[in-house]
Short mmCIF file of C-alpha atoms in Angstrom, two decimals:
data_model
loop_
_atom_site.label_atom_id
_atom_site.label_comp_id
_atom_site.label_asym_id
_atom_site.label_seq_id
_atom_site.Cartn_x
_atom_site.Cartn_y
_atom_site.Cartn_z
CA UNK A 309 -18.24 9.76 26.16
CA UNK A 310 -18.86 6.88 23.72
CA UNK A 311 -16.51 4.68 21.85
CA UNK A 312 -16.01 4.10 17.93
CA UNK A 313 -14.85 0.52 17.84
CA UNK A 314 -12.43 0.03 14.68
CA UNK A 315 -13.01 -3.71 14.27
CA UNK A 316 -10.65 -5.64 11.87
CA UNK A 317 -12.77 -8.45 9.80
CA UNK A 318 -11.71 -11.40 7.71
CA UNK A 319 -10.28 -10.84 4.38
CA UNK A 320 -11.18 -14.01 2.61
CA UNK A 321 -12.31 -17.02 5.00
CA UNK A 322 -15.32 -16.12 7.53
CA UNK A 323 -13.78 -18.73 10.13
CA UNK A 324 -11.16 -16.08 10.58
CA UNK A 325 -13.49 -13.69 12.29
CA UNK A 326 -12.49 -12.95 15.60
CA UNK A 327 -15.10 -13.65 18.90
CA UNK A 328 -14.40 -10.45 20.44
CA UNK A 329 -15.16 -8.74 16.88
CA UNK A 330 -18.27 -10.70 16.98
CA UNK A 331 -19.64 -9.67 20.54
CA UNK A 332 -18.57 -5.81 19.34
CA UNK A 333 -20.91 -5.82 16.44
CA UNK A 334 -23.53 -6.96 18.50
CA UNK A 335 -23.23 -4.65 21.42
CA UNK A 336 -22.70 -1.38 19.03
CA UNK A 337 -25.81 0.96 18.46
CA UNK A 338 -24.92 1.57 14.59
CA UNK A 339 -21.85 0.01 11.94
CA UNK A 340 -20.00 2.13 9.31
CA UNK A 341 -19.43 -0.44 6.63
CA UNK A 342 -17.41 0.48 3.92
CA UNK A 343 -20.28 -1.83 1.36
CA UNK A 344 -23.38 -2.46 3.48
CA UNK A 345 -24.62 -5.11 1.02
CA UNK A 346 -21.16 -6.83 1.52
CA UNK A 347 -21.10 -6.70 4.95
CA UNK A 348 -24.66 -8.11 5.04
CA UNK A 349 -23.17 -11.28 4.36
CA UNK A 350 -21.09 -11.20 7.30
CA UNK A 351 -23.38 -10.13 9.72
CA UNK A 352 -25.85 -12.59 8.72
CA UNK A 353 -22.92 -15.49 9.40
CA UNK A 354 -22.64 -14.56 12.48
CA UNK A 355 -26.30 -13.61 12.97
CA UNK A 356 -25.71 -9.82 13.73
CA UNK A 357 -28.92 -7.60 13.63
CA UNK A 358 -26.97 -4.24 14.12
CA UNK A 359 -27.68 -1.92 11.91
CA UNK A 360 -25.79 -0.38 9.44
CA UNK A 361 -24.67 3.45 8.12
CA UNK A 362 -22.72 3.11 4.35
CA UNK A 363 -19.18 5.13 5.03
CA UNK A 364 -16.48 5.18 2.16
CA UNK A 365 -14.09 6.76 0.51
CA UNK A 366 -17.05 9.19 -1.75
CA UNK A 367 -19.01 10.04 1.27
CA UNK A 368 -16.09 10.08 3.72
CA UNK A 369 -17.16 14.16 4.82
CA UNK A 370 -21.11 13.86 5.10
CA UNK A 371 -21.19 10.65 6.99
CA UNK A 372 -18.67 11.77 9.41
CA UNK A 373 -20.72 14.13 11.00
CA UNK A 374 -24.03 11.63 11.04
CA UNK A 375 -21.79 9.38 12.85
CA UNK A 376 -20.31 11.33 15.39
CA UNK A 377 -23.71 12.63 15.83
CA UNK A 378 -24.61 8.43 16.58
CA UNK A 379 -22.01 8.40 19.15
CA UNK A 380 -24.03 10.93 21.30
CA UNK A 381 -26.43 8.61 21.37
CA UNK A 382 -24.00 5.62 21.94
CA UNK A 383 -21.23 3.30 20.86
CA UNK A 384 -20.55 2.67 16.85
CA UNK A 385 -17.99 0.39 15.23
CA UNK A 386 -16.30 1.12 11.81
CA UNK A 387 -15.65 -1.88 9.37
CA UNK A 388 -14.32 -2.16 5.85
CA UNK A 389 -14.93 -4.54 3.44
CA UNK A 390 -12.33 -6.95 4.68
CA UNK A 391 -9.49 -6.29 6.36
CA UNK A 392 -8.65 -3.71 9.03
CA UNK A 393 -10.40 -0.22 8.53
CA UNK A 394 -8.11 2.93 7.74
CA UNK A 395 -4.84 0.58 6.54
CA UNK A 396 -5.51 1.35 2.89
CA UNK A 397 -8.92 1.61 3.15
CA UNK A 398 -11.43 4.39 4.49
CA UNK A 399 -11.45 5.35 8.04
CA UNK A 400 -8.47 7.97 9.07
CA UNK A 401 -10.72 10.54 8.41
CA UNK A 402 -13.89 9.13 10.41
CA UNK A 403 -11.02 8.53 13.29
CA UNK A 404 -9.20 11.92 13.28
CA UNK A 405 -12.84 13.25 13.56
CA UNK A 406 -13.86 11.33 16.28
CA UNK A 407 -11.04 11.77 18.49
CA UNK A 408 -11.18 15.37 17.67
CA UNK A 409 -14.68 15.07 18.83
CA UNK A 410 -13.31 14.01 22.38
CA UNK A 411 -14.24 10.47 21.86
CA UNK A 412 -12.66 7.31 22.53
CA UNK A 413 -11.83 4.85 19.81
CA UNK A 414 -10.74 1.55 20.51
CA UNK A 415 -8.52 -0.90 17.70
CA UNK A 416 -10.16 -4.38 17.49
CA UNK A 417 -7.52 -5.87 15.66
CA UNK A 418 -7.72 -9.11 13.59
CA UNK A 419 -7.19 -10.39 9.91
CA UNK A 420 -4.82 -8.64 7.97
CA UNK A 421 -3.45 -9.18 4.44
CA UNK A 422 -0.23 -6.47 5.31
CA UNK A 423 0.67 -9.30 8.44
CA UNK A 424 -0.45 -12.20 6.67
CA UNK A 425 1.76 -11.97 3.50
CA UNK A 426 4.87 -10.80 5.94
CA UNK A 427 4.94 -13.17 7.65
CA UNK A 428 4.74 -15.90 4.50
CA UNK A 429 7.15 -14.34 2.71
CA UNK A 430 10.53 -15.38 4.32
CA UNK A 431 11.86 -11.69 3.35
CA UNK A 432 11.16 -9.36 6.56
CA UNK A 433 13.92 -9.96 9.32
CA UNK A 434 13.34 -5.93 10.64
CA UNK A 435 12.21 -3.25 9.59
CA UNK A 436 10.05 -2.96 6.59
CA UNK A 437 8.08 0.36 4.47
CA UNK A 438 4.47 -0.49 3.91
CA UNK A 439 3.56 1.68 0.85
CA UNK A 440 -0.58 0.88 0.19
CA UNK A 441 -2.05 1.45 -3.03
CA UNK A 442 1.08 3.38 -5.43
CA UNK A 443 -0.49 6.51 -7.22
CA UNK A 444 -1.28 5.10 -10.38
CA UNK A 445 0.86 6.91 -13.07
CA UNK A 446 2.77 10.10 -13.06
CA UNK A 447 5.14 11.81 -11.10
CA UNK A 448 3.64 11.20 -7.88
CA UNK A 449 4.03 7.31 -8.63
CA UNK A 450 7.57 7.95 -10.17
CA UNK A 451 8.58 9.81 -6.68
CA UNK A 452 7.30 7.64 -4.14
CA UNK A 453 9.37 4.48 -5.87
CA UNK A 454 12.33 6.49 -5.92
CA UNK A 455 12.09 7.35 -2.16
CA UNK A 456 11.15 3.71 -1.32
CA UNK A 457 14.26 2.91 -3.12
CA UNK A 458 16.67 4.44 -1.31
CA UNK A 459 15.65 3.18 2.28
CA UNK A 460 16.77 -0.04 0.78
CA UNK A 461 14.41 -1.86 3.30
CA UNK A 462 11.35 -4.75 2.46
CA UNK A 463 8.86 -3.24 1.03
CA UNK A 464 5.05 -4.21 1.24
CA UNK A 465 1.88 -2.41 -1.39
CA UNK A 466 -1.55 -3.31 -2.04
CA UNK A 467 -2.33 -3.82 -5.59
CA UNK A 468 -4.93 -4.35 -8.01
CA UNK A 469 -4.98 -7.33 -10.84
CA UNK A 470 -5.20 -5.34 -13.60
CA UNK A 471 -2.21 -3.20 -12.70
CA UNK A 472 -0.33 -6.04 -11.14
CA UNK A 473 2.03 -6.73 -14.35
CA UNK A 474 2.85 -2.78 -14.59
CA UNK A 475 3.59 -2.03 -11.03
CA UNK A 476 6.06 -4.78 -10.99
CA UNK A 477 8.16 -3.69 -14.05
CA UNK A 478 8.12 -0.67 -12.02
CA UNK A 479 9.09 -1.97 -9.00
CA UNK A 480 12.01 -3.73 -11.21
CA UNK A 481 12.81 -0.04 -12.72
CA UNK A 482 13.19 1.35 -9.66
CA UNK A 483 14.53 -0.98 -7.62
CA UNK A 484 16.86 -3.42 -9.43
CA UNK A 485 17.00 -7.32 -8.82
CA UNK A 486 15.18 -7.60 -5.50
CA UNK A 487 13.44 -10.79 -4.68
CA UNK A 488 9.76 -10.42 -3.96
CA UNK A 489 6.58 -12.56 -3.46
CA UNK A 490 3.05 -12.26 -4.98
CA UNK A 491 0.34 -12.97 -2.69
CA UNK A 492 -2.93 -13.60 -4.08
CA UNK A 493 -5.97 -14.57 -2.81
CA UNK A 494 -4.76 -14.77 0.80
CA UNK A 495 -6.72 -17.04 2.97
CA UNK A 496 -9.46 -17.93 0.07
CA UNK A 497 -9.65 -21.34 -1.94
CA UNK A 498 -7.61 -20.44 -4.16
CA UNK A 499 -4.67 -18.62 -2.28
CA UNK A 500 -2.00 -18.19 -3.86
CA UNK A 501 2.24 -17.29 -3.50
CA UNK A 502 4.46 -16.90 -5.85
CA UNK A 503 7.90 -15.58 -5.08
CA UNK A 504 11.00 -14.58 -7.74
CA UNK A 505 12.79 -11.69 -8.55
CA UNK A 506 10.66 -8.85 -9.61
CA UNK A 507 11.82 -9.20 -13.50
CA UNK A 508 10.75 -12.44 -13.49
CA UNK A 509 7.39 -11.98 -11.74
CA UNK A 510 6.83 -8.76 -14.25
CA UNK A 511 7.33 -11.68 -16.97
CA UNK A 512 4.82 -14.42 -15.70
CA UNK A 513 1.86 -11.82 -15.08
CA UNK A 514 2.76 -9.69 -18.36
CA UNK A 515 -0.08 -11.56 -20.12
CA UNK A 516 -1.90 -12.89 -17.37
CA UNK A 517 -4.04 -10.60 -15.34
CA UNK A 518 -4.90 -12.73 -11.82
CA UNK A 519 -8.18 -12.39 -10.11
CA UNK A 520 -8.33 -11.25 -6.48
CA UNK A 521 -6.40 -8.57 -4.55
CA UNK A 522 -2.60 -8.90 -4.42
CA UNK A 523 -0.26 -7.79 -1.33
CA UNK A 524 3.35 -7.53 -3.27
CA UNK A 525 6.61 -8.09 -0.61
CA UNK A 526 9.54 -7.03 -2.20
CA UNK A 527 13.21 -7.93 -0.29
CA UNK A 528 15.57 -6.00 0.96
CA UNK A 529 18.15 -4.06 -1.18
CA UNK A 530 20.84 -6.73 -1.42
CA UNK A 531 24.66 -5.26 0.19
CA UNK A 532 26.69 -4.19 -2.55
CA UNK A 533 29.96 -2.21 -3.82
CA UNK A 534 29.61 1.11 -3.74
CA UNK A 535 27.71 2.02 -7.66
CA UNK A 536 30.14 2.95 -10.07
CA UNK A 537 30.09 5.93 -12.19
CA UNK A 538 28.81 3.91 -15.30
CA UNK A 539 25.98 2.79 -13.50
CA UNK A 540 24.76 5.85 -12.05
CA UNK A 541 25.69 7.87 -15.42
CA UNK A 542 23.15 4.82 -16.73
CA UNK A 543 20.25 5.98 -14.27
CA UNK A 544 20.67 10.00 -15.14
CA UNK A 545 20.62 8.89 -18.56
CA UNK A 546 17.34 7.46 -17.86
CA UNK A 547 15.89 9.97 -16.26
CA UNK A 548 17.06 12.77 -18.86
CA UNK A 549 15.30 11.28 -21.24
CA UNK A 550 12.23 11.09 -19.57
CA UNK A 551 12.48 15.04 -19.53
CA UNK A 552 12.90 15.54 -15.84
CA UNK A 553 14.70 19.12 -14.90
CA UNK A 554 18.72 18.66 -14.30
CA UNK A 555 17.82 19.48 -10.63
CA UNK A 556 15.35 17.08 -10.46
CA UNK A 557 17.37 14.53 -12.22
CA UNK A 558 20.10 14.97 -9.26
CA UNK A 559 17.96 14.74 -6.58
CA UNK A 560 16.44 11.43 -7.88
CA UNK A 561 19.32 9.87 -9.14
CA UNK A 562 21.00 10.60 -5.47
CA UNK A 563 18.48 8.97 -3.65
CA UNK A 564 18.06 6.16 -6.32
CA UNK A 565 21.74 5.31 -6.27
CA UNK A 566 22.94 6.87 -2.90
CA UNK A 567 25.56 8.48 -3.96
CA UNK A 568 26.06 12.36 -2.78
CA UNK A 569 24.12 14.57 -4.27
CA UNK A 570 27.03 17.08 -5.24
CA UNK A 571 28.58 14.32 -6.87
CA UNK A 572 25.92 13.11 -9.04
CA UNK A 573 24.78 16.44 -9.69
CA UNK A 574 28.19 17.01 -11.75
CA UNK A 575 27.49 14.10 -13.41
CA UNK A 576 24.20 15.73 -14.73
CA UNK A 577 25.79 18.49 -15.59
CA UNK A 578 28.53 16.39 -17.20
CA UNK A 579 26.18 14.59 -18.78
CA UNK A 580 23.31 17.59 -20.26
CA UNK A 581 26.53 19.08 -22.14
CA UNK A 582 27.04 16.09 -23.58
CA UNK A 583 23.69 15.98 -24.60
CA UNK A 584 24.22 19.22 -26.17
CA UNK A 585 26.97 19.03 -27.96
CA UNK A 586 25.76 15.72 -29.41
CA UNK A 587 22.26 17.74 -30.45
CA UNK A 588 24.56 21.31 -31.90
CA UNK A 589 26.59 18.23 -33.79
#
């Protein structure tokens, strides 16, 4: 039985790389690498002459089978561009397949943006919901917010620089006044945190699109009276205009505001006659 080493590698500074990473590169028969000609560089830092089987996200199902077809043969490690493999990035697949398989697989942990901007940001005491990349638009997007709303714990997400300015406003949307940090950069030359509340972060990058990945950490939802009825008529509002179903519109508005569902359903209903009447008038 041979062993698919899942070996975390450094997500900005090469000093970060981990000896016992190192000697597991060497001592594998084949890497997975998420960008071969990326992780050329590394191996040549640390004068590694494994070699090397491309594996991401686009040829996830073909290589999968060349690789646990390698481990008859003998150990392989996985690797991702930076970072730790299958956190946001490709892997779970090549995993479920090898343990499936009856092999072993064996963490190598190391660098990680998800533990590096926690810890940083002053704003985890507990429990916290790490969310990855959002969906980018659409319902999908609109529904995982509103569930990550209403656990009203931290939340940590991946996100790009181009979308950086949108997903906050969204964040803001769905969320309220939360505090949150932006970490950019983390552990390059030009790192970078910025914290505020998630309006006022939305503001500074509105015009401004950043260079380098960003790991968003939004607070915890702050303690607070119990909503009142103006302010969750205010959210069903919102979401009746955006079209949603009266059934829908309860169930998101409950777990946005957590308030009971029968109750804010007669709200809706309170609230589409309303509509109506204003529409007939």
């Amino acid at each position: 039985m041979s062993t698919l080493f899942v070996v975390a590698t450094p997500i900005g500074n090469l000093d970060d790389m981990a000896p016992r990473a190192v000697a597991t590169l060497r001592d594998v028969q084949l890497i997975a690498a998420e960008d071969t000609r990326q992780s050329a560089k590394l191996l040549r830092r640390f004068n590694i002459s494994t070699p090397m089987l491309s594996y991401h996200q686009h040829n996830e199902r073909e290589r999968a089978g060349r690789l646990i077809a390698a481990l008859a043969v003998g150990d392989v490690a996985l690797i991702s561009d930076a970072g730790t493999p299958a956190v946001s990035d490709p892997g779970q697949k090549l995993v479920a397949a090898v343990l499936a398989a009856g092999h072993r697989v064996v963490p190598i942990p190391g660098p990680s943006a998800l533990t590096a901007a926690v810890s940083a940001s002053g704003m985890v005491p507990g429990p916290f919901v790490f969310l990855g990349f959002l969906p980018r638009t659409g319902e999908e997007r609109r529904r995982m917010l509103a569930k990550a709303a209403a656990t009203g714990y931290p939340l940590v997400l991946f996100e790009s620089p181009v979308r950086l300015g949108k997903t906050l406003r969204d964040l803001g949307a769905a969320l309220g006044e939360r505090t949150a940090l932006v970490a950019r950069e983390l552990t390059k030359l030009h790192e970078e945190l910025s914290f505020g509340t998630l309006d006022t972060l939305a503001d500074s990058y509105r015009d401004t699109e950043p260079r380098g990945e960003v790991v968003i950490v939004v607070g915890e939802q702050a303690a607070a009276d119990e909503p009142e009825q103006d302010d969750i008529g205010g959210v069903v509002r919102r979401l009746l205009a955006e079209g949603l179903k009266p059934s829908r519109v309860a169930r998101e508005a409950a777990a946005i505001t957590g308030r009971p569902g029968s109750v804010v359903y007669d709200l809706v209903r309170e609230l589409v006659r309303e509509r109506e009447g204003d529409a007939r008038g």
